[in-house]
Structures are given as structure tokens and as C-alpha cells.
Short mmCIF file of C-alpha atoms in Angstrom, two decimals:
data_model
loop_
_atom_site.label_atom_id
_atom_site.label_comp_id
_atom_site.label_asym_id
_atom_site.label_seq_id
_atom_site.Cartn_x
_atom_site.Cartn_y
_atom_site.Cartn_z
CA UNK A 693 0.04 0.19 0.08
CA UNK A 694 2.91 2.38 1.05
CA UNK A 695 4.53 1.89 -2.38
CA UNK A 696 1.28 2.83 -4.23
CA UNK A 697 0.73 5.84 -2.36
CA UNK A 698 4.18 7.30 -3.16
CA UNK A 699 3.64 6.48 -6.87
CA UNK A 700 0.35 8.42 -6.91
CA UNK A 701 1.66 10.99 -4.44
CA UNK A 702 -1.74 12.24 -3.52
CA UNK A 703 -5.14 11.37 -2.73
CA UNK A 704 -5.78 8.20 -1.01
CA UNK A 705 -8.76 6.80 1.05
CA UNK A 706 -6.43 4.29 2.78
CA UNK A 707 -4.42 6.33 4.81
CA UNK A 708 -5.08 8.29 8.00
CA UNK A 709 -4.36 11.90 8.30
CA UNK A 710 -1.60 11.48 10.31
CA UNK A 711 0.38 8.35 10.59
CA UNK A 712 4.01 9.12 10.79
CA UNK A 713 6.08 12.25 12.35
CA UNK A 714 5.86 14.46 9.05
CA UNK A 715 2.50 14.69 9.20
CA UNK A 716 2.21 14.71 13.31
CA UNK A 717 4.41 18.24 13.35
CA UNK A 718 2.69 20.33 15.92
CA UNK A 719 1.80 23.57 14.33
CA UNK A 720 4.57 26.27 15.10
CA UNK A 721 4.65 28.32 18.31
CA UNK A 722 4.85 31.52 16.34
CA UNK A 723 1.47 30.48 14.53
CA UNK A 724 -0.07 29.87 17.93
CA UNK A 725 0.58 33.06 19.22
CA UNK A 726 -0.48 34.78 15.87
CA UNK A 727 -3.98 33.03 16.59
CA UNK A 728 -4.07 33.92 19.91
CA UNK A 729 -3.55 37.56 18.77
CA UNK A 730 -6.28 37.34 16.26
CA UNK A 731 -8.81 35.51 18.71
CA UNK A 732 -8.59 32.29 17.07
CA UNK A 733 -8.91 28.64 18.12
CA UNK A 734 -6.47 26.04 17.18
CA UNK A 735 -8.98 23.52 15.56
CA UNK A 736 -11.27 26.19 14.19
CA UNK A 737 -12.03 26.14 10.56
CA UNK A 738 -9.64 27.21 7.86
CA UNK A 739 -9.94 28.06 4.06
CA UNK A 740 -7.27 28.34 1.52
CA UNK A 741 -6.85 30.99 -1.42
CA UNK A 742 -4.21 30.53 -4.37
CA UNK A 743 -3.08 33.34 -6.86
CA UNK A 744 -0.89 32.37 -9.55
CA UNK A 745 0.31 35.87 -10.52
CA UNK A 746 1.34 36.85 -7.05
CA UNK A 747 2.61 33.41 -6.59
CA UNK A 748 1.15 33.51 -2.97
CA UNK A 749 -1.05 30.75 -0.83
CA UNK A 750 -3.21 32.24 2.08
CA UNK A 751 -4.35 30.42 4.68
CA UNK A 752 -7.83 31.94 6.47
CA UNK A 753 -8.63 31.05 9.68
CA UNK A 754 -12.23 31.34 11.69
CA UNK A 755 -11.94 33.91 14.30
CA UNK A 756 -14.19 33.51 17.65
CA UNK A 757 -16.69 36.04 15.95
CA UNK A 758 -17.53 33.44 13.15
CA UNK A 759 -15.76 35.27 10.33
CA UNK A 760 -12.59 34.42 8.72
CA UNK A 761 -9.24 36.53 9.01
CA UNK A 762 -5.97 35.98 7.17
CA UNK A 763 -3.65 34.22 9.32
CA UNK A 764 -0.51 33.69 7.34
CA UNK A 765 0.53 34.21 3.65
CA UNK A 766 2.86 31.82 1.96
CA UNK A 767 5.02 32.34 -1.15
CA UNK A 768 4.48 29.73 -3.57
CA UNK A 769 7.98 28.12 -4.72
CA UNK A 770 6.53 26.59 -8.01
CA UNK A 771 3.70 26.87 -10.23
CA UNK A 772 3.29 25.22 -14.07
CA UNK A 773 1.54 26.30 -17.05
CA UNK A 774 0.03 29.48 -17.73
CA UNK A 775 -2.82 31.90 -16.22
CA UNK A 776 -6.19 30.20 -16.82
CA UNK A 777 -7.73 26.91 -16.13
CA UNK A 778 -6.97 23.28 -16.12
CA UNK A 779 -8.52 21.88 -19.29
CA UNK A 780 -7.15 18.46 -20.04
CA UNK A 781 -4.77 15.95 -18.82
CA UNK A 782 -1.11 16.44 -19.82
CA UNK A 783 -1.07 20.25 -20.22
CA UNK A 784 0.55 21.06 -17.25
CA UNK A 785 -1.75 23.60 -16.09
CA UNK A 786 -2.44 24.34 -12.41
CA UNK A 787 -6.11 24.43 -11.83
CA UNK A 788 -8.43 27.38 -11.25
CA UNK A 789 -11.80 27.44 -9.30
CA UNK A 790 -13.43 26.27 -6.22
CA UNK A 791 -12.49 22.96 -4.80
CA UNK A 792 -13.06 21.31 -1.41
CA UNK A 793 -10.53 19.53 0.45
CA UNK A 794 -11.53 16.54 3.14
CA UNK A 795 -9.65 13.82 5.21
CA UNK A 796 -9.25 11.76 2.61
CA UNK A 797 -7.29 13.85 0.19
CA UNK A 798 -4.62 14.70 2.80
CA UNK A 799 -1.50 12.30 1.78
CA UNK A 800 1.11 11.93 4.99
CA UNK A 801 2.83 9.78 2.55
CA UNK A 802 3.45 11.70 -0.42
CA UNK A 803 6.37 11.23 -2.54
CA UNK A 804 6.58 15.18 -2.16
CA UNK A 805 7.03 15.22 1.78
CA UNK A 806 3.51 16.09 2.46
CA UNK A 807 0.64 17.08 0.02
CA UNK A 808 -3.00 17.38 -0.27
CA UNK A 809 -5.34 16.49 -3.50
CA UNK A 810 -6.92 19.62 -4.82
CA UNK A 811 -10.01 17.57 -5.81
CA UNK A 812 -9.77 18.78 -9.50
CA UNK A 813 -11.75 18.03 -11.56
CA UNK A 814 -15.03 19.51 -9.65
CA UNK A 815 -18.39 18.95 -10.91
CA UNK A 816 -18.01 22.03 -12.94
CA UNK A 817 -14.73 20.85 -14.74
CA UNK A 818 -16.48 17.54 -15.62
CA UNK A 819 -19.55 18.94 -16.94
CA UNK A 820 -17.16 20.70 -19.28
CA UNK A 821 -15.22 17.53 -20.30
CA UNK A 822 -12.31 18.68 -18.53
CA UNK A 823 -9.69 15.87 -17.41
CA UNK A 824 -7.13 15.46 -15.29
CA UNK A 825 -5.82 13.64 -12.03
CA UNK A 826 -3.39 13.90 -8.79
CA UNK A 827 -3.29 18.10 -9.00
CA UNK A 828 -1.77 18.51 -5.52
CA UNK A 829 -0.54 21.16 -3.21
CA UNK A 830 3.08 19.55 -2.01
CA UNK A 831 6.21 20.22 -0.87
CA UNK A 832 9.63 19.70 -2.85
CA UNK A 833 9.30 22.87 -5.09
CA UNK A 834 8.91 21.05 -8.10
CA UNK A 835 5.49 21.28 -10.27
CA UNK A 836 3.73 19.39 -13.46
CA UNK A 837 0.54 21.14 -12.96
CA UNK A 838 0.63 21.64 -8.75
CA UNK A 839 0.95 24.05 -6.64
CA UNK A 840 4.60 23.38 -5.19
CA UNK A 841 5.75 24.82 -1.53
CA UNK A 842 8.73 24.14 -0.03
CA UNK A 843 8.84 21.17 2.57
CA UNK A 844 9.10 23.35 5.56
CA UNK A 845 5.98 25.22 4.12
CA UNK A 846 3.70 22.19 3.38
CA UNK A 847 4.31 20.89 6.72
CA UNK A 848 3.01 24.31 8.49
CA UNK A 849 0.13 24.23 6.15
CA UNK A 850 -0.64 20.44 6.61
CA UNK A 851 -0.76 20.72 10.49
CA UNK A 852 -3.30 23.50 9.87
CA UNK A 853 -5.26 21.35 8.09
CA UNK A 854 -5.14 18.63 10.11
CA UNK A 855 -5.97 20.48 13.24
CA UNK A 856 -9.15 22.01 11.60
CA UNK A 857 -10.24 18.47 10.76
CA UNK A 858 -9.56 17.40 14.42
CA UNK A 859 -11.84 20.16 15.78
CA UNK A 860 -14.85 18.88 13.33
CA UNK A 861 -14.26 20.66 10.27
CA UNK A 862 -15.60 18.06 7.39
CA UNK A 863 -13.74 19.95 4.60
CA UNK A 864 -11.87 23.00 3.82
CA UNK A 865 -12.53 24.87 0.77
CA UNK A 866 -9.79 25.97 -1.43
CA UNK A 867 -10.30 28.95 -3.79
CA UNK A 868 -7.54 29.03 -7.04
CA UNK A 869 -7.52 32.17 -8.66
CA UNK A 870 -5.17 33.33 -11.70
CA UNK A 871 -4.67 36.58 -9.86
CA UNK A 872 -6.35 38.68 -7.17
CA UNK A 873 -9.36 39.81 -8.39
CA UNK A 874 -8.72 43.40 -8.32
CA UNK A 875 -9.87 45.98 -10.94
CA UNK A 876 -6.58 46.82 -11.94
CA UNK A 877 -5.48 43.17 -12.82
CA UNK A 878 -8.79 42.61 -14.56
CA UNK A 879 -7.96 45.88 -16.52
CA UNK A 880 -4.58 44.41 -17.30
CA UNK A 881 -6.00 40.78 -18.50
CA UNK A 882 -9.20 42.64 -20.34
CA UNK A 883 -8.17 40.65 -23.57
CA UNK A 884 -7.37 37.29 -22.29
CA UNK A 885 -9.58 34.56 -23.62
CA UNK A 886 -10.45 33.18 -20.14
CA UNK A 887 -11.76 36.62 -18.84
CA UNK A 888 -15.52 34.94 -19.03
CA UNK A 889 -14.44 32.19 -16.95
CA UNK A 890 -12.74 34.78 -14.44
CA UNK A 891 -15.49 36.83 -14.07
CA UNK A 892 -17.73 34.02 -12.97
CA UNK A 893 -15.22 32.84 -10.13
CA UNK A 894 -14.76 36.54 -9.19
CA UNK A 895 -18.36 36.23 -8.18
CA UNK A 896 -17.23 33.92 -5.35
CA UNK A 897 -14.17 35.77 -4.72
CA UNK A 898 -16.67 38.93 -4.19
CA UNK A 899 -18.77 36.86 -1.83
CA UNK A 900 -16.03 35.98 0.42
CA UNK A 901 -14.72 39.70 0.46
CA UNK A 902 -17.77 41.09 1.79
CA UNK A 903 -19.07 38.52 4.05
CA UNK A 904 -15.52 36.65 5.16
CA UNK A 905 -17.38 33.86 5.28
CA UNK A 906 -17.03 30.73 3.12
CA UNK A 907 -19.06 30.91 0.40
CA UNK A 908 -21.56 27.68 -0.47
CA UNK A 909 -20.66 26.66 -3.70
CA UNK A 910 -22.90 24.95 -6.21
CA UNK A 911 -22.99 24.22 -10.34
CA UNK A 912 -25.96 24.43 -12.98
CA UNK A 913 -25.88 24.96 -16.25
CA UNK A 914 -22.18 24.72 -16.62
CA UNK A 915 -21.81 27.67 -14.34
CA UNK A 916 -20.99 28.13 -10.56
CA UNK A 917 -23.31 29.48 -8.26
CA UNK A 918 -22.57 31.00 -4.91
CA UNK A 919 -24.83 31.36 -1.86
CA UNK A 920 -27.76 29.60 -3.38
CA UNK A 921 -30.78 28.86 -0.64
CA UNK A 922 -34.05 27.60 -0.76
CA UNK A 923 -36.89 30.01 -1.63
CA UNK A 924 -39.32 31.18 1.14
CA UNK A 925 -41.73 28.88 -0.13
CA UNK A 926 -40.05 25.97 -0.98
CA UNK A 927 -40.43 22.98 1.45
CA UNK A 928 -36.82 21.68 0.42
CA UNK A 929 -33.28 22.84 -0.53
CA UNK A 930 -32.87 23.10 -4.19
CA UNK A 931 -30.97 20.23 -5.95
CA UNK A 932 -28.05 21.44 -8.39
CA UNK A 933 -26.70 19.22 -11.17
CA UNK A 934 -23.49 20.86 -13.22
CA UNK A 935 -25.01 19.77 -16.67
CA UNK A 936 -28.79 20.50 -15.95
CA UNK A 937 -31.21 23.51 -15.84
CA UNK A 938 -30.82 25.33 -12.48
CA UNK A 939 -33.26 25.12 -9.86
CA UNK A 940 -35.38 27.82 -8.16
CA UNK A 941 -33.04 29.31 -5.76
CA UNK A 942 -32.18 32.72 -4.15
CA UNK A 943 -29.19 34.67 -2.45
CA UNK A 944 -29.78 36.28 1.03
CA UNK A 945 -30.37 39.76 0.19
CA UNK A 946 -27.78 41.34 2.56
CA UNK A 947 -25.29 39.20 0.57
CA UNK A 948 -26.66 40.42 -2.83
CA UNK A 949 -26.66 44.08 -1.66
CA UNK A 950 -23.20 43.82 -0.25
CA UNK A 951 -21.76 42.13 -3.42
CA UNK A 952 -23.51 44.51 -5.61
CA UNK A 953 -21.78 47.42 -4.02
CA UNK A 954 -18.60 46.05 -4.25
CA UNK A 955 -19.06 44.81 -7.82
CA UNK A 956 -20.25 48.56 -8.98
CA UNK A 957 -17.12 49.99 -7.37
CA UNK A 958 -14.87 47.79 -8.90
CA UNK A 959 -16.49 48.29 -12.21
CA UNK A 960 -16.50 51.98 -11.88
CA UNK A 961 -12.60 51.72 -11.13
CA UNK A 962 -12.08 49.11 -14.20
CA UNK A 963 -14.01 51.87 -16.62
CA UNK A 964 -11.48 54.43 -15.61
CA UNK A 965 -8.65 52.33 -15.92
CA UNK A 966 -9.32 51.23 -19.41
CA UNK A 967 -10.16 54.85 -20.19
CA UNK A 968 -7.21 56.13 -19.35
CA UNK A 969 -5.44 53.46 -21.44
CA UNK A 970 -4.16 50.88 -18.87
CA UNK A 971 -1.79 48.55 -21.08
CA UNK A 972 -2.72 45.30 -21.52
CA UNK A 973 -0.78 42.22 -20.29
CA UNK A 974 0.95 40.48 -22.72
CA UNK A 975 0.42 37.05 -23.31
CA UNK A 976 3.48 34.66 -22.56
CA UNK A 977 2.21 31.45 -23.39
CA UNK A 978 5.90 29.93 -24.07
CA UNK A 979 6.64 30.31 -20.31
CA UNK A 980 5.70 27.56 -18.03
CA UNK A 981 4.41 28.94 -14.96
CA UNK A 982 5.86 30.89 -12.39
CA UNK A 983 7.61 31.36 -8.91
CA UNK A 984 7.69 33.62 -6.01
CA UNK A 985 10.46 36.58 -6.19
CA UNK A 986 11.85 35.46 -2.89
CA UNK A 987 12.47 32.17 -4.36
CA UNK A 988 13.84 33.35 -7.64
CA UNK A 989 16.43 35.26 -5.95
CA UNK A 990 17.84 32.24 -4.54
CA UNK A 991 18.58 30.16 -7.61
CA UNK A 992 21.09 30.97 -10.26
CA UNK A 993 19.46 32.66 -13.18
CA UNK A 994 16.26 32.65 -11.44
CA UNK A 995 13.22 33.93 -12.84
CA UNK A 996 9.82 34.72 -11.64
CA UNK A 997 8.28 33.58 -14.98
CA UNK A 998 4.64 34.36 -15.08
CA UNK A 999 4.27 35.85 -11.64
CA UNK A 1000 5.20 39.41 -10.81
CA UNK A 1001 7.47 41.11 -8.03
CA UNK A 1002 6.49 43.92 -5.86
CA UNK A 1003 6.99 47.16 -7.03
CA UNK A 1004 10.13 48.60 -6.33
CA UNK A 1005 11.53 45.15 -5.21
CA UNK A 1006 14.24 43.63 -7.28
CA UNK A 1007 15.66 40.06 -7.23
CA UNK A 1008 19.10 41.53 -6.13
CA UNK A 1009 17.29 43.13 -3.01
CA UNK A 1010 16.15 40.07 -2.13
CA UNK A 1011 19.32 38.02 -2.60
CA UNK A 1012 20.35 38.09 1.29
CA UNK A 1013 16.70 37.66 2.39
CA UNK A 1014 16.05 34.44 4.14
CA UNK A 1015 14.16 32.00 2.16
CA UNK A 1016 11.04 30.40 3.65
CA UNK A 1017 12.20 26.76 3.64
CA UNK A 1018 14.82 24.42 2.00
CA UNK A 1019 15.07 24.91 -1.86
CA UNK A 1020 15.98 21.61 -3.22
CA UNK A 1021 18.99 21.50 -5.53
CA UNK A 1022 16.95 20.06 -8.61
CA UNK A 1023 14.33 23.16 -8.59
CA UNK A 1024 13.40 24.31 -11.93
CA UNK A 1025 12.95 28.04 -12.37
CA UNK A 1026 10.15 29.18 -15.27
CA UNK A 1027 11.66 29.41 -18.54
CA UNK A 1028 10.20 29.58 -22.19
CA UNK A 1029 9.11 26.52 -24.17
CA UNK A 1030 11.59 27.08 -26.81
CA UNK A 1031 10.22 24.58 -29.13
CA UNK A 1032 7.11 26.87 -29.11
CA UNK A 1033 8.64 30.00 -29.26
CA UNK A 1034 10.62 28.88 -32.42
CA UNK A 1035 8.05 27.92 -34.00
CA UNK A 1036 5.78 31.45 -33.28
CA UNK A 1037 6.01 34.26 -35.35
CA UNK A 1038 8.85 36.58 -34.57
CA UNK A 1039 8.32 38.52 -31.12
CA UNK A 1040 7.00 42.03 -32.03
CA UNK A 1041 8.38 44.72 -29.47
CA UNK A 1042 7.72 48.26 -30.47
CA UNK A 1043 7.09 49.40 -33.87
CA UNK A 1044 10.32 50.63 -35.58
CA UNK A 1045 10.12 54.52 -36.14
CA UNK A 1046 11.33 55.14 -39.61
CA UNK A 1047 12.06 58.64 -41.35
CA UNK A 1048 12.10 59.46 -45.11
CA UNK A 1049 15.82 60.14 -46.80
CA UNK A 1050 15.53 63.33 -48.44
CA UNK A 1051 17.90 61.94 -51.66
CA UNK A 1052 15.61 59.01 -52.46
CA UNK A 1053 12.70 59.15 -50.58
CA UNK A 1054 13.41 55.56 -49.63
CA UNK A 1055 12.54 54.53 -45.75
CA UNK A 1056 15.46 53.80 -43.62
CA UNK A 1057 15.45 53.21 -39.49
CA UNK A 1058 16.92 55.79 -37.33
CA UNK A 1059 20.11 54.51 -35.90
CA UNK A 1060 20.68 54.81 -31.93
CA UNK A 1061 23.94 55.90 -30.21
CA UNK A 1062 26.45 53.10 -30.37
CA UNK A 1063 27.72 53.39 -26.94
CA UNK A 1064 27.02 50.70 -24.31
CA UNK A 1065 25.13 53.22 -21.89
CA UNK A 1066 23.05 54.30 -24.45
CA UNK A 1067 21.95 50.71 -26.08
CA UNK A 1068 19.54 48.86 -23.73
CA UNK A 1069 17.31 46.08 -25.15
CA UNK A 1070 16.95 46.87 -28.58
CA UNK A 1071 20.51 47.42 -29.16
CA UNK A 1072 21.66 44.44 -27.45
CA UNK A 1073 19.35 42.46 -29.35
CA UNK A 1074 20.50 43.78 -32.36
CA UNK A 1075 23.97 42.89 -31.58
CA UNK A 1076 23.23 39.44 -30.56
CA UNK A 1077 21.69 39.22 -34.23
CA UNK A 1078 24.97 40.33 -35.83
CA UNK A 1079 23.22 43.61 -36.95
CA UNK A 1080 25.04 46.43 -35.47
CA UNK A 1081 24.30 48.81 -32.54
CA UNK A 1082 20.75 50.11 -34.34
CA UNK A 1083 17.66 50.02 -32.33
CA UNK A 1084 16.19 48.32 -35.00
CA UNK A 1085 16.22 44.56 -36.08
CA UNK A 1086 14.75 45.50 -39.40
CA UNK A 1087 17.50 46.81 -41.18
CA UNK A 1088 21.43 46.77 -40.71
CA UNK A 1089 23.62 49.96 -40.69
CA UNK A 1090 26.95 49.99 -42.87
CA UNK A 1091 29.79 49.04 -41.28
CA UNK A 1092 31.71 52.47 -41.65
CA UNK A 1093 28.38 54.44 -40.83
CA UNK A 1094 29.10 57.39 -38.55
CA UNK A 1095 27.10 59.94 -36.72
CA UNK A 1096 27.28 62.52 -39.70
CA UNK A 1097 26.50 59.84 -42.11
CA UNK A 1098 22.89 58.54 -42.69
CA UNK A 1099 22.73 54.93 -42.83
CA UNK A 1100 22.61 53.11 -46.39
CA UNK A 1101 19.29 51.48 -47.37
CA UNK A 1102 19.83 47.51 -47.12
CA UNK A 1103 16.93 45.14 -47.85
CA UNK A 1104 15.02 43.70 -44.86
CA UNK A 1105 15.67 39.72 -44.34
CA UNK A 1106 12.66 37.84 -43.25
CA UNK A 1107 13.68 36.28 -39.69
CA UNK A 1108 14.37 32.52 -39.69
CA UNK A 1109 13.44 30.21 -37.08
CA UNK A 1110 16.95 29.78 -35.96
CA UNK A 1111 17.12 33.59 -35.63
CA UNK A 1112 13.71 33.52 -33.93
CA UNK A 1113 14.91 30.85 -31.26
CA UNK A 1114 17.97 33.32 -31.06
CA UNK A 1115 15.74 35.98 -30.25
CA UNK A 1116 13.51 34.01 -27.79
CA UNK A 1117 16.70 33.11 -25.73
CA UNK A 1118 17.94 36.43 -25.61
CA UNK A 1119 14.26 37.63 -24.47
CA UNK A 1120 13.19 34.97 -22.34
CA UNK A 1121 16.03 32.95 -20.47
CA UNK A 1122 16.69 34.73 -17.19
CA UNK A 1123 20.08 35.78 -16.47
CA UNK A 1124 21.16 35.56 -20.07
CA UNK A 1125 24.75 37.92 -20.35
CA UNK A 1126 23.83 40.16 -23.59
CA UNK A 1127 27.20 41.74 -23.27
CA UNK A 1128 28.78 38.64 -23.53
CA UNK A 1129 27.06 38.20 -27.05
CA UNK A 1130 27.91 41.77 -27.98
CA UNK A 1131 31.65 41.18 -27.28
CA UNK A 1132 31.64 37.65 -29.39
CA UNK A 1133 29.94 39.45 -32.27
CA UNK A 1134 31.91 42.39 -32.11
CA UNK A 1135 34.77 42.84 -34.68
CA UNK A 1136 38.29 42.12 -33.20
CA UNK A 1137 40.66 45.07 -33.04
CA UNK A 1138 43.97 45.22 -34.50
CA UNK A 1139 45.89 45.00 -30.96
CA UNK A 1140 44.61 44.20 -27.83
CA UNK A 1141 45.87 45.21 -24.21
CA UNK A 1142 46.78 42.42 -21.77
CA UNK A 1143 44.15 42.26 -19.07
CA UNK A 1144 43.92 39.97 -15.89
CA UNK A 1145 41.86 37.01 -17.06
CA UNK A 1146 38.35 36.67 -15.70
CA UNK A 1147 37.85 33.83 -12.86
CA UNK A 1148 35.86 30.93 -14.81
CA UNK A 1149 32.16 31.30 -13.76
CA UNK A 1150 31.32 29.00 -10.60
CA UNK A 1151 28.51 26.55 -11.52
CA UNK A 1152 25.51 26.02 -9.03
CA UNK A 1153 26.31 22.53 -7.00
CA UNK A 1154 22.78 20.78 -7.98
CA UNK A 1155 23.82 17.66 -5.97
CA UNK A 1156 21.24 16.31 -4.02
CA UNK A 1157 21.72 15.28 -0.29
CA UNK A 1158 21.88 11.73 -0.08
CA UNK A 1159 19.24 11.31 2.37
CA UNK A 1160 16.47 14.03 3.37
CA UNK A 1161 15.89 14.96 6.78
CA UNK A 1162 12.44 13.37 8.23
CA UNK A 1163 11.24 16.73 9.55
CA UNK A 1164 12.09 20.10 8.54
CA UNK A 1165 11.91 23.18 10.55
CA UNK A 1166 8.96 25.38 11.13
CA UNK A 1167 9.17 28.56 8.52
CA UNK A 1168 7.41 30.77 11.11
CA UNK A 1169 9.73 30.42 13.69
CA UNK A 1170 13.27 30.82 11.90
CA UNK A 1171 14.52 28.26 14.34
CA UNK A 1172 14.69 24.51 14.62
CA UNK A 1173 14.79 24.56 18.44
CA UNK A 1174 11.49 25.97 18.99
CA UNK A 1175 9.78 23.15 16.59
CA UNK A 1176 11.81 20.03 16.96
CA UNK A 1177 9.66 17.34 18.27
CA UNK A 1178 10.66 14.29 20.00
CA UNK A 1179 12.19 11.53 18.01
CA UNK A 1180 12.56 13.87 14.81
CA UNK A 1181 15.66 13.48 13.23
CA UNK A 1182 17.79 16.97 13.01
CA UNK A 1183 18.11 19.05 10.22
CA UNK A 1184 21.40 18.27 8.05
CA UNK A 1185 22.64 21.93 7.85
CA UNK A 1186 24.40 20.63 4.06
CA UNK A 1187 20.90 20.56 2.71
CA UNK A 1188 20.39 24.10 2.96
CA UNK A 1189 20.02 26.12 0.32
CA UNK A 1190 22.61 28.58 1.68
CA UNK A 1191 25.49 26.26 1.57
CA UNK A 1192 24.06 24.58 -1.75
CA UNK A 1193 24.53 27.76 -3.52
CA UNK A 1194 26.42 30.10 -1.33
CA UNK A 1195 29.20 30.25 -3.81
CA UNK A 1196 26.81 32.13 -6.22
CA UNK A 1197 25.97 34.97 -4.05
#
């Protein structure tokens, strides 16, 4: 049975909630103190929200006043796919929508330290013919359609779910979104083909925002229905079928009024943002998922992919911050699908600004200064493709052109598949050093000045530890002493990310 569970890596009805030391780790003292401060009980119900673009997982917990309050936000180490719902088996998409997690979906024997199954596909997904299985929230920071955390993070999240079940919660709700459903995000993604689906699940997002209660979720006519109740004259509760016609139902008037008020404000702000020309988010279907900025800052050539960092925060600024958990050496940061990018049309950045030459009336692109400081993305891209230092990739200036001589007219060469792949690598691959390409493509001078040879670049040590410790220290406390339980194996320092990749800092 254990072998089959490890292969499945998630949902099973044959294992109990806490059968080993990993699954029995106590809730960390720091989280317990936060519960006391927010007037929460250890075993009160929880609710989980996930956001791909922000790469965050929120754990909400019910306070003694009956409403849910945010207990803790966890950065997501890795998620895969694109913004949008999962549609079919093998598409590498992490699911979006509303799901229910019961005790049988908690897996203490997971191959990914600990995990719980999201419950995808739900009745709505099945009504649309969507397929897929074993979509999880788990540890190990590795994703192929899942939401992956560090082992230390999933240990905390698992313990919170376990205690809520011990307190009598039959299932906790998982809400998975492409991004926080704010007017600015809706405006930025207004041209995305998934927008009708996102507007539908935003209804449930709004219900939770205004009530701070877990919304009741039903399905009918291949759509979501939130907080449905039986009409006043009905003798029994309405029966919902995701593929059938909706039964008669009502939504409590106070909830309807609060949701409509919020939506009216959101729509007014959305209209204002669109009217002022808020840029539409670029579709990056060639990139596989995302990663929170705190993890990307710790990985050589790390990238947030489709996730976004906070305003004014760079990966360099976060490089010295402590990572919330152990990052394994096999972590795979988001990168473009080069086969997809190479077969797609050449990427269009900004339109080339052209001027008419007085002598011939022909149109030529204006040339940018050739200094390194005045270069930037387009000049680097041009140099990488062997086209000089012009800000355009459409034409190539003559080798002898100077600031006082207009560039000669040349024939535009259509981009080849190889050139598109080269451009994709330059544009998408994190950490690609364009200055090295420029130096390689630049003409060699007649004489060179002897310089101190550069030290060879250090490569990341991708070796995994021979064995993984059974338990991980709490990310809430930052120390292992406060959360080490009796009989647990000590944390092996050589397995830490700082020691593995310390040479790269």
C-alpha cells in the first residue's frame, strides 16, 4: 500500500490523516501566538486561497466572531502552466476554481514530503469535459500542474488542515485564482480569452470579500452558483446538477446588496483604468508557470516567470533575505518553451520609427548611439543577431557609418526559425548575459591590451543530499529548536540552500 501511495503522490482513502512524524508535526509556536492575537482557536475551520500571478498561498482561519481572518501568506515556490484553468490531462496547467478538501485528500505518505489533493476536476470541470488527476498542493518545490511549496511550508499548512479536521471541519475550501481579482488586474487582462471564466469565479471571490464567510458553492447549467438558498415558499433545498437546468433558488438579500455594492465600485474603477489606457498584459504562452520572487532571488539564473514581483523590489534586493524553507538542488525555475517560441511568429516589441531620406524618398530606420550606456534592450538584441548597434532589427547599418553619415538602405531579411529561437533565448531566458554576445559578435581590434584573465564562472552545485531529513524546521519561527518534536531527525545543514548555492551569491 505504501508503494502505491508514493507513486500516486496524493489522494488516497487508505491512509489516515497523521501516520508518521512528518504528518504529526505540531503547529509552530509563532503561528499559535498569531492565533491568540487574532482571537482564533487552534482547531477552528480554515480556508485556503491561491494566486498564480502573485505566487502566493493564503491560509485564512475562522475567529471566534465567526468570520474568517487572514492567518498567514506563504510564497509559492513553483507553479506550472499559464494563467487560466486546467482543461485536459497533460497540459501542465495548475487548476483554477473552487475545490473542497476533505481528510481523505490529505496524504501523509506523499512522495513530495506532504501533500493534499486539490479535488480537480470538480463538478463544473467534469460538465465541461475537462480531464486531469492528481493535482496537488505539495512540497519539494517541483511542479507539473501542481502548486509546489517548500517542505517546511507544506508541513505548516498540513498541520493547520489537520487541526481543523480534528476540530470537526468536514472539508476546507480551496479557492484558486489567476491573480487577485482587483480592478487593475482585470483591466490588465481584459483581452485574455479566459476573462468570461474569471468573471464567473470573481463572483465567489467577491462573496468572500464582503462576508468573510466561506461561500457555499453549487453548479448548474455549466456555471458556478454562490450562496444559493431555497426560496421562502420551498419545502426542501434546491438540488443542483452541473449539467442540468438551475433549480429555483435565492441568494440572501444582505449578501446580494453587499456584493453588488462592491462590484459597482470595481466596475467604475475598471472603466476608469481602461479609459486612461492601462496597458494590456502581454500573453506569454511559451513560459511555463511562475515562482515567487523570494525564491527566484535564491536560484542561479532564477526568474519569476509569469508571476510578478512587488513594485520597486528586485531579485538583487532579495538575494540576502532568508528563504522560507529549503530549496532543493533540482528546482527548475520558469523558462520559455523554446520549441513553442521558435515555431511562433517573431516577437513584436515596439514599432520601428522610420524617417524619409531626402535624396531618394526611401524609408530607413533611425540609428541609436552606439555606446554601451545608450544601448539597452534593442541595441543588445541587434548586436546579438549580428546587426550592429541600431535600435531596430529591421535594417542593418553599414559598417563604416558614422554619426554624420546617414545609414545606407539595405534589404530587409525575413527572420528565420533559428533567428527567432536566438531572439527568444535573448528575450526570455533569465540571467542571459547580452554583453558577452555583443563582445563575441563585435569585430576584433588590431591590437589588444593585456588584462587580468577573468575567473571561471562558478557553476551551481546541483547535487542532492544523500538523504532528506524526516522533519523540516518551521518557517514561522526561523529556528529549529522551537519546533523540533521528540524523536525527529535533526536538520542536516548541508541540505540547506545557503550552503548549496552560497558560492553563487
